[in-house]
Amino acid sequence: MPSLSLSELVHLFQSAGIQMRTDRTTRILYSTDASIYQVEPLGVAFPRTKDELVAIAELANRHNIPLLPRGSGSSLAGQAVGEALILDLTRYLQNIVYLNPEARVACVEPGVILNALNHSAAARGLQFAPDPASAERATMGGVIGNNSAGAHSICYGMAVDHLLSAEVVLSDGSVAVFQEVTLEEAQHRASLRGIEAHIYRTALDIRQQHADTIRKHWPRTWRRSSGYNLNYLLPWSPSGPPRWELDGLPYPPVAPGHLNLAHLLAGSEGTLGIVSQATVRLVTLPRFQVLGLLEFASVAEACDAVPEILAYQPSSIELIPRSMIQLARTVPAYARRITFLRGDPEVLLVVEFTGDTLSKLKEGAKRLGEQALIIEEASKQAEIWEVRKVGLGLLLSRTGDFKPIAFIEDVAVPVEQLGDYVRALQRILAEHNTEWEVYAHASAGCLHIRPLVNLKSAAGVQALRSIAEAAVELTRRMGGAMSGEHGDGLARSEWTEKAFGNEVYDLFCKLKRAADPSGILNPGKIVEGLKMDANLRYGTAYKAKGWQASLNFRSQVDLPGAIEMCNGAAVCRKQSGVMCPSFQITKEEMYSTRGRANLLRAMISSREREEITKAAYQALDLCLECKGCKAECPSSVDMAKLKVDFLHDYYRHRRRPVRDYLFAYFAVFAKVGSLVWPLTNWMMRRQPVRRVGEGLLGISARRPLPKLRLLRNVNGREKPKERGEVEGGCEEVLLLCDPFTRFFYPEVEAAAMEVLTAAGCKVHRIPLLGAGRTFISKGFLPQAKRQARRVVQAIARLDPQGRMPVLSTEPSEIFTLKDEYLDFFPDQEEVAELSQRAWGIEEFLVRPGPDGRPRILRIDVKNGGQNVLFHGHCYQKAQPPLADGYPVGEGAAIALLQAAGVTVRLIDSGCCGMAGAFGYEAEHYDLSMRIGEQRLFPAVRAAGENEVIAASGASCRSQIEHGTGKKAFHPLQIVAQALTKKS
C-alpha cells in the first residue's frame, strides 16, 4: 500500500494536471459495483488522455499506489472495487477513434459504451459481435477486461475473439501495442528490455514449454472468462462455438505461426495493463431473425433439450424462468414488452434463428415442433430480448434479506452435461436448505445460478463459502469453468488455483509477475485472490437504522429495505429512456439512482451520519422526481419516493428555504395573485422584479413566469364555481383540477369539460385544487397528507357510494392519487378503492363506459387528419402499458388522439427537464435546459410545419414553449378542436 496520505496523494496527482478526488463522498460512490462486495478506494482519478494514463501509471509505480481501471462498474464479481486508486475511464476516454466499414474494424477508447459503438456500426450494417446484457451501459474497456460474451456466443465466441490489437499502458507507465505478430517478431521483442519484453519472454516460454500442461488441465469448455487466456498462446481450445461463423478463421482466431498478446488482456480485469485504445473486429448484421419459444416443466428438462436443439443450428438458446416473467410483469417498462406472452410457463427456452434467408429460418424454427410459439415480428422479438437482458435486475427485485446472490452464477460446463450439472447443483443447494434463481445462456452451457442467501447472518455467510466450495469441485469434475462470462473478481479469485490446478495456476502467477512486478494493477484479482467472504456489502457487521419514515415502505419490508433494493447493476447509467436525467447530462455517479442509493445506504449504516447526510442531500437535490427509476429500474428502486421522505426528515431540524414554501403552497399564492391578475402579470414580467426574485428566493430570472389567466377570460367562458357543479350527460364523474391548470392553463380545463360533456358525462368539480403534489415534491408530507385527507373527504361527500370515476387533466395529480395516497393511508380500504377508479381523462375516455364501448366512441369528431407530435409526461411513462387490457399513461393519450382521427408520432424524449418547480430554481435552470436540449427540444424544432405539438403535463408544455418557442397543447385541447359542432 502507498505510504502517502490522502492529501499527499491528491497533491501528487493534481500537480501533474490530473483530475482526482479523495473525499469521502466519492470514495463511497465508487466502493461498490454490481457485486456483493464493498471496498472503499483510495480515491478516484478521471484521466482525459493517454498521456495522463501514462503519468498516472508512472506515479503509481514510483509510489507503490494500486490502480484499478473501471468502466461503468456493472461488474458482478467485484472486479471493479478495491483498495486502490480507481481510474474512471468513462468521463473522457469515450471516443470512437475510427470505424472502417470496408475492413470491418473499429478503434475505440476504453470508455466507449458498447451500444454507442453498435449504433455507429449499425449504420454500416455492422456490429460488435459479443452482446452482453449490460450493453447499454457497459464500456468497451469493461467488455474486454471481462471477456464478455452474451447470447450469441455460439456464433461469435467471446470478446477475446474480436480483439485484434490493443494499445496498453503497462504497470511502469511504458506503452505497448499488442497485436498479431509472427513468432520471429515475438522473439525479437522478447530480446529487448522492459516490461513489454518480459511479457513476450513469458508468453513464449508458456507456449514452448508448458503447452502439454495447459492441454491436460484446461477446462473442457470454450466458454470461459476465468484465469488468463493462456490457451490462445498455443493457440488451442478444447472445443469451439457450435456455429463459429468468422470468415473461415480457425478457433481460436490466431494465424498459424503467430502470437497476439492482446488476447491476454481479455478477461484480465485490468491486472496486466490498462487498455488505452483497442481495435476490434466488427461482423455483418444478419438480415432476418425468427424466435421459437418452448415451454418446459423444469430447468433440468429444459437443459436436457439443449444439445438436440443445437443440431437445428440456432444462433442462440436462452433460458428464462417463470420468476423472471412474473417479475417483468410488475415493472412498467418491461411489462409492456411481454404483453403478447400468454400463460405462466415454468421455464422458457428462447431459440433464435438468424440468417439472410427468411424461409430457411422459418424451416429451422418449425423443427422445434408444434408446441413452439414462433415469433417473426421484429418488435415482439425485441421485447422478449429486452426482458431477458434485464433478467438480473428483475431477479434482484426480490424484497427482504434473502437475495439471489452472485458467486456461482457464472459457471459454464460442456453443454451435453448441462442438465446433469443442474441436478447435481440442486442437490447441493437442497443440502444447504437453499432455494435459487436461475437463467442461462443455455446454448453455450453457461448458467446464471443465484442461491438465495441472507448475507447479514452468520449462517448465510457460512452457506456462501460452503456452497462455493462444493460448486467449485462439481464444476471441475464436469470439466467446466467457474466463470463463463462475468469474470473472477473478488467472488472467484480465491478458487482459481483449485479450479485450474497448481501447475496452470503457477503459470498465471508467472504471467502476472512479468506484467506487474510491483503488484499494483487491481491486486487481489485472478491470482493471490482475497477470501471470497471478505469485504461483503451486507455482512454480519452491517447494521442499518433508517430515519422515521412518513410514507409506507412495507412493500420493501421497511425503509432500509427500500434503499437496499439497489444492487448496483447500473442500468441507471444508460443514456436512453427517462431514468436519471441528471446523470444523463452530468455523467456524475452521485446523480445516478445507484449513486444516490449508495449514499443513502451509507448514511443509514454509518457512524458518520451527519457528514454523509449532507452528501445525500446534494445528490438528491438534482433528482427531478421523474419516477423513471420506478418504471425502468429492473429492481424497482423508487428514488423519487425516497427523496421526498428524506426531505421531510432532513428538514425536521433544519430551516427550509423560503422558496420551498412558495412552491409548496403554490395554490394559495396563485389564488391571491389571481385576485389582481393584471397587476400580478405586469409585475412578473418586469426584469427588475425577476432579478429581485432570483436574489431573494432563488427563482431564476431567466425563466419566464407563466401568465395568470382565468377561465372567464378564455373563449368568453365563466369562471367555474368553487363548489361542485353538474354539466350535461348521464355518466357522473368527478374532476380534480390542479392549481397550475386552473390559474395558468384554464383553456385545458375548458377543453376537459367540453370533451367530457360530449362523451355524455355529468361533471362534478371537486371543490379543492390539487391532490397535494406541490407539498409532496418539497417534502411537506404532513401538509400533503392533510390535503389528501381533505380530497378524500370531499370526494366522499360528492360520491358517498364511491362509484364515480375521479379524473384529472394533469398526470402528476392523478398519479399522486393513485400512488402517494396509498402510502399515506395504507390500511384504508376506501383509499385503495379510490386509487382504482382514479384516471387521467385520456385513460378514462379510451376505457369502456357502462354500455361496454370506449367512451371516446360517443364523441362525434371531425375527420381532420391532423398530425401530432406527442411528448409524454414522466409519470405517464412510469405506468404499466395496460390496466384491465386498456392503455394507461402516454399510451392512453396516444390512443385518444388516434381515436379522434389524429396521426400521432411519439417523441423518444425522456424527461423534459422542467419537473414542476425544479426548472424555476436558479441553481437548476441550466441543467433543466440541458435536459430538454438532449432529446426533446431538437425533436420539437424538427417537427413538420403541419405537426401540432402535444404534451399532457403543464410543466412539459411550459418547458417546450420556453426552450423552442413553439406552443404545445394538451391532447384534450386537440380533441376539443376536433369536436363536430351540431346546430
mmCIF file of N, CA and C in Angstrom, residues 826-911:
data_model
loop_
_atom_site.group_PDB
_atom_site.id
_atom_site.type_symbol
_atom_site.label_atom_id
_atom_site.label_comp_id
_atom_site.label_asym_id
_atom_site.label_seq_id
_atom_site.Cartn_x
_atom_site.Cartn_y
_atom_site.Cartn_z
ATOM 1 N N PRO A 826 -52.213 3.460 4.031
ATOM 2 C CA PRO A 826 -52.036 2.098 3.505
ATOM 3 C C PRO A 826 -53.090 1.100 3.964
ATOM 4 N N ASP A 827 -53.762 1.393 5.053
ATOM 5 C CA ASP A 827 -54.716 0.423 5.594
ATOM 6 C C ASP A 827 -56.166 0.845 5.408
ATOM 7 N N GLN A 828 -56.409 1.894 4.628
ATOM 8 C CA GLN A 828 -57.771 2.373 4.443
ATOM 9 C C GLN A 828 -58.324 1.850 3.125
ATOM 10 N N GLU A 829 -59.306 1.023 3.234
ATOM 11 C CA GLU A 829 -59.870 0.360 2.061
ATOM 12 C C GLU A 829 -60.465 1.350 1.078
ATOM 13 N N GLU A 830 -61.077 2.429 1.603
ATOM 14 C CA GLU A 830 -61.717 3.376 0.700
ATOM 15 C C GLU A 830 -60.681 4.105 -0.163
ATOM 16 N N VAL A 831 -59.469 4.301 0.376
ATOM 17 C CA VAL A 831 -58.420 4.950 -0.407
ATOM 18 C C VAL A 831 -57.897 3.989 -1.473
ATOM 19 N N ALA A 832 -57.741 2.738 -1.096
ATOM 20 C CA ALA A 832 -57.315 1.746 -2.082
ATOM 21 C C ALA A 832 -58.333 1.638 -3.209
ATOM 22 N N GLU A 833 -59.618 1.677 -2.831
ATOM 23 C CA GLU A 833 -60.677 1.603 -3.839
ATOM 24 C C GLU A 833 -60.681 2.860 -4.704
ATOM 25 N N LEU A 834 -60.414 4.012 -4.078
ATOM 26 C CA LEU A 834 -60.371 5.269 -4.816
ATOM 27 C C LEU A 834 -59.248 5.242 -5.855
ATOM 28 N N SER A 835 -58.096 4.700 -5.489
ATOM 29 C CA SER A 835 -56.977 4.669 -6.428
ATOM 30 C C SER A 835 -57.307 3.825 -7.656
ATOM 31 N N GLN A 836 -58.224 2.874 -7.508
ATOM 32 C CA GLN A 836 -58.593 2.015 -8.628
ATOM 33 C C GLN A 836 -59.544 2.702 -9.608
ATOM 34 N N ARG A 837 -60.197 3.782 -9.174
ATOM 35 C CA ARG A 837 -61.109 4.489 -10.084
ATOM 36 C C ARG A 837 -60.623 5.906 -10.384
ATOM 37 N N ALA A 838 -59.332 6.134 -10.160
ATOM 38 C CA ALA A 838 -58.729 7.425 -10.498
ATOM 39 C C ALA A 838 -58.011 7.291 -11.830
ATOM 40 N N TRP A 839 -58.323 8.192 -12.756
ATOM 41 C CA TRP A 839 -57.764 8.098 -14.114
ATOM 42 C C TRP A 839 -57.422 9.466 -14.655
ATOM 43 N N GLY A 840 -56.403 9.519 -15.481
ATOM 44 C CA GLY A 840 -56.262 10.669 -16.340
ATOM 45 C C GLY A 840 -57.434 10.672 -17.306
ATOM 46 N N ILE A 841 -57.862 11.841 -17.745
ATOM 47 C CA ILE A 841 -59.045 11.897 -18.599
ATOM 48 C C ILE A 841 -58.827 11.096 -19.875
ATOM 49 N N GLU A 842 -57.612 11.111 -20.397
ATOM 50 C CA GLU A 842 -57.324 10.323 -21.598
ATOM 51 C C GLU A 842 -57.579 8.835 -21.340
ATOM 52 N N GLU A 843 -57.130 8.374 -20.162
ATOM 53 C CA GLU A 843 -57.327 6.955 -19.812
ATOM 54 C C GLU A 843 -58.811 6.631 -19.673
ATOM 55 N N PHE A 844 -59.521 7.531 -19.034
ATOM 56 C CA PHE A 844 -60.962 7.340 -18.836
ATOM 57 C C PHE A 844 -61.687 7.236 -20.173
ATOM 58 N N LEU A 845 -61.343 8.086 -21.117
ATOM 59 C CA LEU A 845 -62.079 8.141 -22.376
ATOM 60 C C LEU A 845 -61.816 6.937 -23.273
ATOM 61 N N VAL A 846 -60.645 6.300 -23.164
ATOM 62 C CA VAL A 846 -60.387 5.137 -24.015
ATOM 63 C C VAL A 846 -60.862 3.851 -23.366
ATOM 64 N N ARG A 847 -61.348 3.940 -22.139
ATOM 65 C CA ARG A 847 -61.895 2.763 -21.461
ATOM 66 C C ARG A 847 -63.397 2.668 -21.743
ATOM 67 N N PRO A 848 -63.970 1.481 -21.590
ATOM 68 C CA PRO A 848 -65.401 1.327 -21.868
ATOM 69 C C PRO A 848 -66.265 1.949 -20.780
ATOM 70 N N GLY A 849 -67.386 2.516 -21.198
ATOM 71 C CA GLY A 849 -68.354 3.056 -20.264
ATOM 72 C C GLY A 849 -69.353 1.985 -19.862
ATOM 73 N N PRO A 850 -70.433 2.393 -19.251
ATOM 74 C CA PRO A 850 -71.452 1.436 -18.819
ATOM 75 C C PRO A 850 -72.031 0.611 -19.960
ATOM 76 N N ASP A 851 -71.987 1.159 -21.188
ATOM 77 C CA ASP A 851 -72.526 0.426 -22.328
ATOM 78 C C ASP A 851 -71.514 -0.552 -22.937
ATOM 79 N N GLY A 852 -70.306 -0.627 -22.353
ATOM 80 C CA GLY A 852 -69.306 -1.565 -22.843
ATOM 81 C C GLY A 852 -68.466 -1.045 -23.988
ATOM 82 N N ARG A 853 -68.743 0.179 -24.468
ATOM 83 C CA ARG A 853 -67.996 0.766 -25.577
ATOM 84 C C ARG A 853 -67.045 1.823 -25.038
ATOM 85 N N PRO A 854 -65.857 1.973 -25.648
ATOM 86 C CA PRO A 854 -64.965 3.057 -25.236
ATOM 87 C C PRO A 854 -65.683 4.394 -25.315
ATOM 88 N N ARG A 855 -65.528 5.196 -24.294
ATOM 89 C CA ARG A 855 -66.275 6.452 -24.204
ATOM 90 C C ARG A 855 -65.965 7.402 -25.360
ATOM 91 N N ILE A 856 -64.737 7.296 -25.885
ATOM 92 C CA ILE A 856 -64.366 8.181 -26.983
ATOM 93 C C ILE A 856 -65.273 7.961 -28.186
ATOM 94 N N LEU A 857 -65.858 6.759 -28.312
ATOM 95 C CA LEU A 857 -66.729 6.482 -29.452
ATOM 96 C C LEU A 857 -68.059 7.207 -29.353
ATOM 97 N N ARG A 858 -68.365 7.752 -28.163
ATOM 98 C CA ARG A 858 -69.596 8.529 -28.032
ATOM 99 C C ARG A 858 -69.454 9.919 -28.665
ATOM 100 N N ILE A 859 -68.203 10.317 -28.919
ATOM 101 C CA ILE A 859 -67.945 11.689 -29.348
ATOM 102 C C ILE A 859 -67.905 11.756 -30.872
ATOM 103 N N ASP A 860 -68.607 12.718 -31.423
ATOM 104 C CA ASP A 860 -68.524 12.996 -32.859
ATOM 105 C C ASP A 860 -67.344 13.932 -33.099
ATOM 106 N N VAL A 861 -66.411 13.479 -33.922
ATOM 107 C CA VAL A 861 -65.242 14.308 -34.222
ATOM 108 C C VAL A 861 -65.118 14.509 -35.721
ATOM 109 N N LYS A 862 -64.485 15.603 -36.076
ATOM 110 C CA LYS A 862 -64.200 15.858 -37.473
ATOM 111 C C LYS A 862 -63.132 14.883 -37.949
ATOM 112 N N ASN A 863 -63.143 14.604 -39.205
ATOM 113 C CA ASN A 863 -62.089 13.781 -39.798
ATOM 114 C C ASN A 863 -61.054 14.714 -40.414
ATOM 115 N N GLY A 864 -60.305 15.404 -39.511
ATOM 116 C CA GLY A 864 -59.400 16.445 -39.968
ATOM 117 C C GLY A 864 -58.048 15.946 -40.419
ATOM 118 N N GLY A 865 -57.669 14.729 -40.018
ATOM 119 C CA GLY A 865 -56.377 14.183 -40.410
ATOM 120 C C GLY A 865 -55.207 14.965 -39.859
ATOM 121 N N GLN A 866 -55.346 15.502 -38.646
ATOM 122 C CA GLN A 866 -54.296 16.317 -38.059
ATOM 123 C C GLN A 866 -53.080 15.457 -37.685
ATOM 124 N N ASN A 867 -51.890 16.043 -37.763
ATOM 125 C CA ASN A 867 -50.652 15.362 -37.372
ATOM 126 C C ASN A 867 -50.156 15.941 -36.056
ATOM 127 N N VAL A 868 -49.869 15.061 -35.109
ATOM 128 C CA VAL A 868 -49.474 15.498 -33.768
ATOM 129 C C VAL A 868 -48.152 14.852 -33.390
ATOM 130 N N LEU A 869 -47.263 15.644 -32.830
ATOM 131 C CA LEU A 869 -46.015 15.161 -32.247
ATOM 132 C C LEU A 869 -46.204 15.201 -30.741
ATOM 133 N N PHE A 870 -46.160 14.032 -30.097
ATOM 134 C CA PHE A 870 -46.572 13.936 -28.692
ATOM 135 C C PHE A 870 -45.397 13.643 -27.774
ATOM 136 N N HIS A 871 -45.322 14.405 -26.682
ATOM 137 C CA HIS A 871 -44.344 14.167 -25.616
ATOM 138 C C HIS A 871 -45.087 13.707 -24.377
ATOM 139 N N GLY A 872 -44.724 12.554 -23.867
ATOM 140 C CA GLY A 872 -45.383 12.017 -22.689
ATOM 141 C C GLY A 872 -44.783 12.530 -21.393
ATOM 142 N N HIS A 873 -45.629 12.739 -20.413
ATOM 143 C CA HIS A 873 -45.198 13.133 -19.072
ATOM 144 C C HIS A 873 -44.454 11.970 -18.423
ATOM 145 N N CYS A 874 -43.448 12.288 -17.618
ATOM 146 C CA CYS A 874 -42.651 11.226 -16.988
ATOM 147 C C CYS A 874 -43.520 10.272 -16.172
ATOM 148 N N TYR A 875 -44.511 10.800 -15.466
ATOM 149 C CA TYR A 875 -45.362 9.928 -14.657
ATOM 150 C C TYR A 875 -46.201 9.013 -15.543
ATOM 151 N N GLN A 876 -46.549 9.478 -16.729
ATOM 152 C CA GLN A 876 -47.256 8.612 -17.666
ATOM 153 C C GLN A 876 -46.343 7.475 -18.118
ATOM 154 N N LYS A 877 -45.079 7.795 -18.341
ATOM 155 C CA LYS A 877 -44.125 6.776 -18.783
ATOM 156 C C LYS A 877 -43.825 5.765 -17.687
ATOM 157 N N ALA A 878 -44.070 6.152 -16.448
ATOM 158 C CA ALA A 878 -43.779 5.273 -15.324
ATOM 159 C C ALA A 878 -44.886 4.256 -15.072
ATOM 160 N N GLN A 879 -45.917 4.254 -15.915
ATOM 161 C CA GLN A 879 -47.049 3.349 -15.705
ATOM 162 C C GLN A 879 -46.897 2.081 -16.528
ATOM 163 N N PRO A 880 -47.497 0.985 -16.070
ATOM 164 C CA PRO A 880 -47.551 -0.202 -16.923
ATOM 165 C C PRO A 880 -48.357 0.108 -18.174
ATOM 166 N N PRO A 881 -48.183 -0.653 -19.230
ATOM 167 C CA PRO A 881 -48.822 -0.293 -20.504
ATOM 168 C C PRO A 881 -50.329 -0.434 -20.491
ATOM 169 N N LEU A 882 -50.831 -1.374 -19.696
ATOM 170 C CA LEU A 882 -52.257 -1.678 -19.721
ATOM 171 C C LEU A 882 -52.802 -1.799 -18.310
ATOM 172 N N ALA A 883 -54.068 -1.491 -18.155
ATOM 173 C CA ALA A 883 -54.820 -1.770 -16.935
ATOM 174 C C ALA A 883 -56.142 -2.370 -17.381
ATOM 175 N N ASP A 884 -56.378 -3.594 -16.980
ATOM 176 C CA ASP A 884 -57.574 -4.322 -17.413
ATOM 177 C C ASP A 884 -57.651 -4.425 -18.930
ATOM 178 N N GLY A 885 -56.503 -4.443 -19.574
ATOM 179 C CA GLY A 885 -56.477 -4.600 -21.020
ATOM 180 C C GLY A 885 -56.576 -3.314 -21.804
ATOM 181 N N TYR A 886 -56.615 -2.174 -21.104
ATOM 182 C CA TYR A 886 -56.756 -0.885 -21.790
ATOM 183 C C TYR A 886 -55.529 -0.022 -21.505
ATOM 184 N N PRO A 887 -55.146 0.825 -22.468
ATOM 185 C CA PRO A 887 -53.913 1.598 -22.299
ATOM 186 C C PRO A 887 -54.025 2.621 -21.183
ATOM 187 N N VAL A 888 -52.905 2.841 -20.512
ATOM 188 C CA VAL A 888 -52.813 3.887 -19.497
ATOM 189 C C VAL A 888 -51.586 4.729 -19.817
ATOM 190 N N GLY A 889 -51.405 5.812 -19.062
ATOM 191 C CA GLY A 889 -50.241 6.653 -19.262
ATOM 192 C C GLY A 889 -50.207 7.267 -20.648
ATOM 193 N N GLU A 890 -48.987 7.365 -21.205
ATOM 194 C CA GLU A 890 -48.860 8.001 -22.509
ATOM 195 C C GLU A 890 -49.542 7.179 -23.601
ATOM 196 N N GLY A 891 -49.656 5.864 -23.399
ATOM 197 C CA GLY A 891 -50.365 5.031 -24.371
ATOM 198 C C GLY A 891 -51.818 5.428 -24.501
ATOM 199 N N ALA A 892 -52.429 5.840 -23.378
ATOM 200 C CA ALA A 892 -53.833 6.262 -23.423
ATOM 201 C C ALA A 892 -53.974 7.588 -24.160
ATOM 202 N N ALA A 893 -53.034 8.504 -23.943
ATOM 203 C CA ALA A 893 -53.093 9.790 -24.652
ATOM 204 C C ALA A 893 -52.973 9.580 -26.155
ATOM 205 N N ILE A 894 -52.078 8.689 -26.546
ATOM 206 C CA ILE A 894 -51.918 8.401 -27.972
ATOM 207 C C ILE A 894 -53.181 7.755 -28.538
ATOM 208 N N ALA A 895 -53.739 6.796 -27.774
ATOM 209 C CA ALA A 895 -54.960 6.116 -28.231
ATOM 210 C C ALA A 895 -56.118 7.095 -28.369
ATOM 211 N N LEU A 896 -56.225 8.047 -27.450
ATOM 212 C CA LEU A 896 -57.294 9.039 -27.516
ATOM 213 C C LEU A 896 -57.156 9.898 -28.771
ATOM 214 N N LEU A 897 -55.954 10.372 -29.033
ATOM 215 C CA LEU A 897 -55.735 11.203 -30.219
ATOM 216 C C LEU A 897 -56.019 10.424 -31.498
ATOM 217 N N GLN A 898 -55.586 9.177 -31.535
ATOM 218 C CA GLN A 898 -55.831 8.364 -32.722
ATOM 219 C C GLN A 898 -57.320 8.118 -32.923
ATOM 220 N N ALA A 899 -58.031 7.904 -31.800
ATOM 221 C CA ALA A 899 -59.483 7.693 -31.913
ATOM 222 C C ALA A 899 -60.191 8.941 -32.410
ATOM 223 N N ALA A 900 -59.567 10.095 -32.190
ATOM 224 C CA ALA A 900 -60.147 11.350 -32.668
ATOM 225 C C ALA A 900 -59.704 11.671 -34.087
ATOM 226 N N GLY A 901 -59.120 10.704 -34.769
ATOM 227 C CA GLY A 901 -58.730 10.884 -36.157
ATOM 228 C C GLY A 901 -57.398 11.563 -36.357
ATOM 229 N N VAL A 902 -56.559 11.547 -35.333
ATOM 230 C CA VAL A 902 -55.279 12.252 -35.388
ATOM 231 C C VAL A 902 -54.159 11.246 -35.645
ATOM 232 N N THR A 903 -53.213 11.608 -36.474
ATOM 233 C CA THR A 903 -51.998 10.809 -36.674
ATOM 234 C C THR A 903 -50.965 11.257 -35.656
ATOM 235 N N VAL A 904 -50.471 10.320 -34.836
ATOM 236 C CA VAL A 904 -49.606 10.667 -33.709
ATOM 237 C C VAL A 904 -48.217 10.098 -33.918
ATOM 238 N N ARG A 905 -47.225 10.936 -33.615
ATOM 239 C CA ARG A 905 -45.838 10.493 -33.596
ATOM 240 C C ARG A 905 -45.290 10.770 -32.195
ATOM 241 N N LEU A 906 -44.797 9.715 -31.533
ATOM 242 C CA LEU A 906 -44.305 9.836 -30.156
ATOM 243 C C LEU A 906 -42.835 10.248 -30.164
ATOM 244 N N ILE A 907 -42.502 11.250 -29.350
ATOM 245 C CA ILE A 907 -41.112 11.675 -29.207
ATOM 246 C C ILE A 907 -40.417 10.769 -28.195
ATOM 247 N N ASP A 908 -39.274 10.205 -28.570
ATOM 248 C CA ASP A 908 -38.458 9.461 -27.624
ATOM 249 C C ASP A 908 -37.655 10.479 -26.841
ATOM 250 N N SER A 909 -38.308 11.107 -25.855
ATOM 251 C CA SER A 909 -37.778 12.336 -25.284
ATOM 252 C C SER A 909 -37.276 12.220 -23.861
ATOM 253 N N GLY A 910 -37.572 11.145 -23.152
ATOM 254 C CA GLY A 910 -37.188 11.121 -21.758
ATOM 255 C C GLY A 910 -37.875 12.229 -20.990
ATOM 256 N N CYS A 911 -37.186 12.760 -19.987
ATOM 257 C CA CYS A 911 -37.736 13.838 -19.171
ATOM 258 C C CYS A 911 -37.562 15.164 -19.891
#
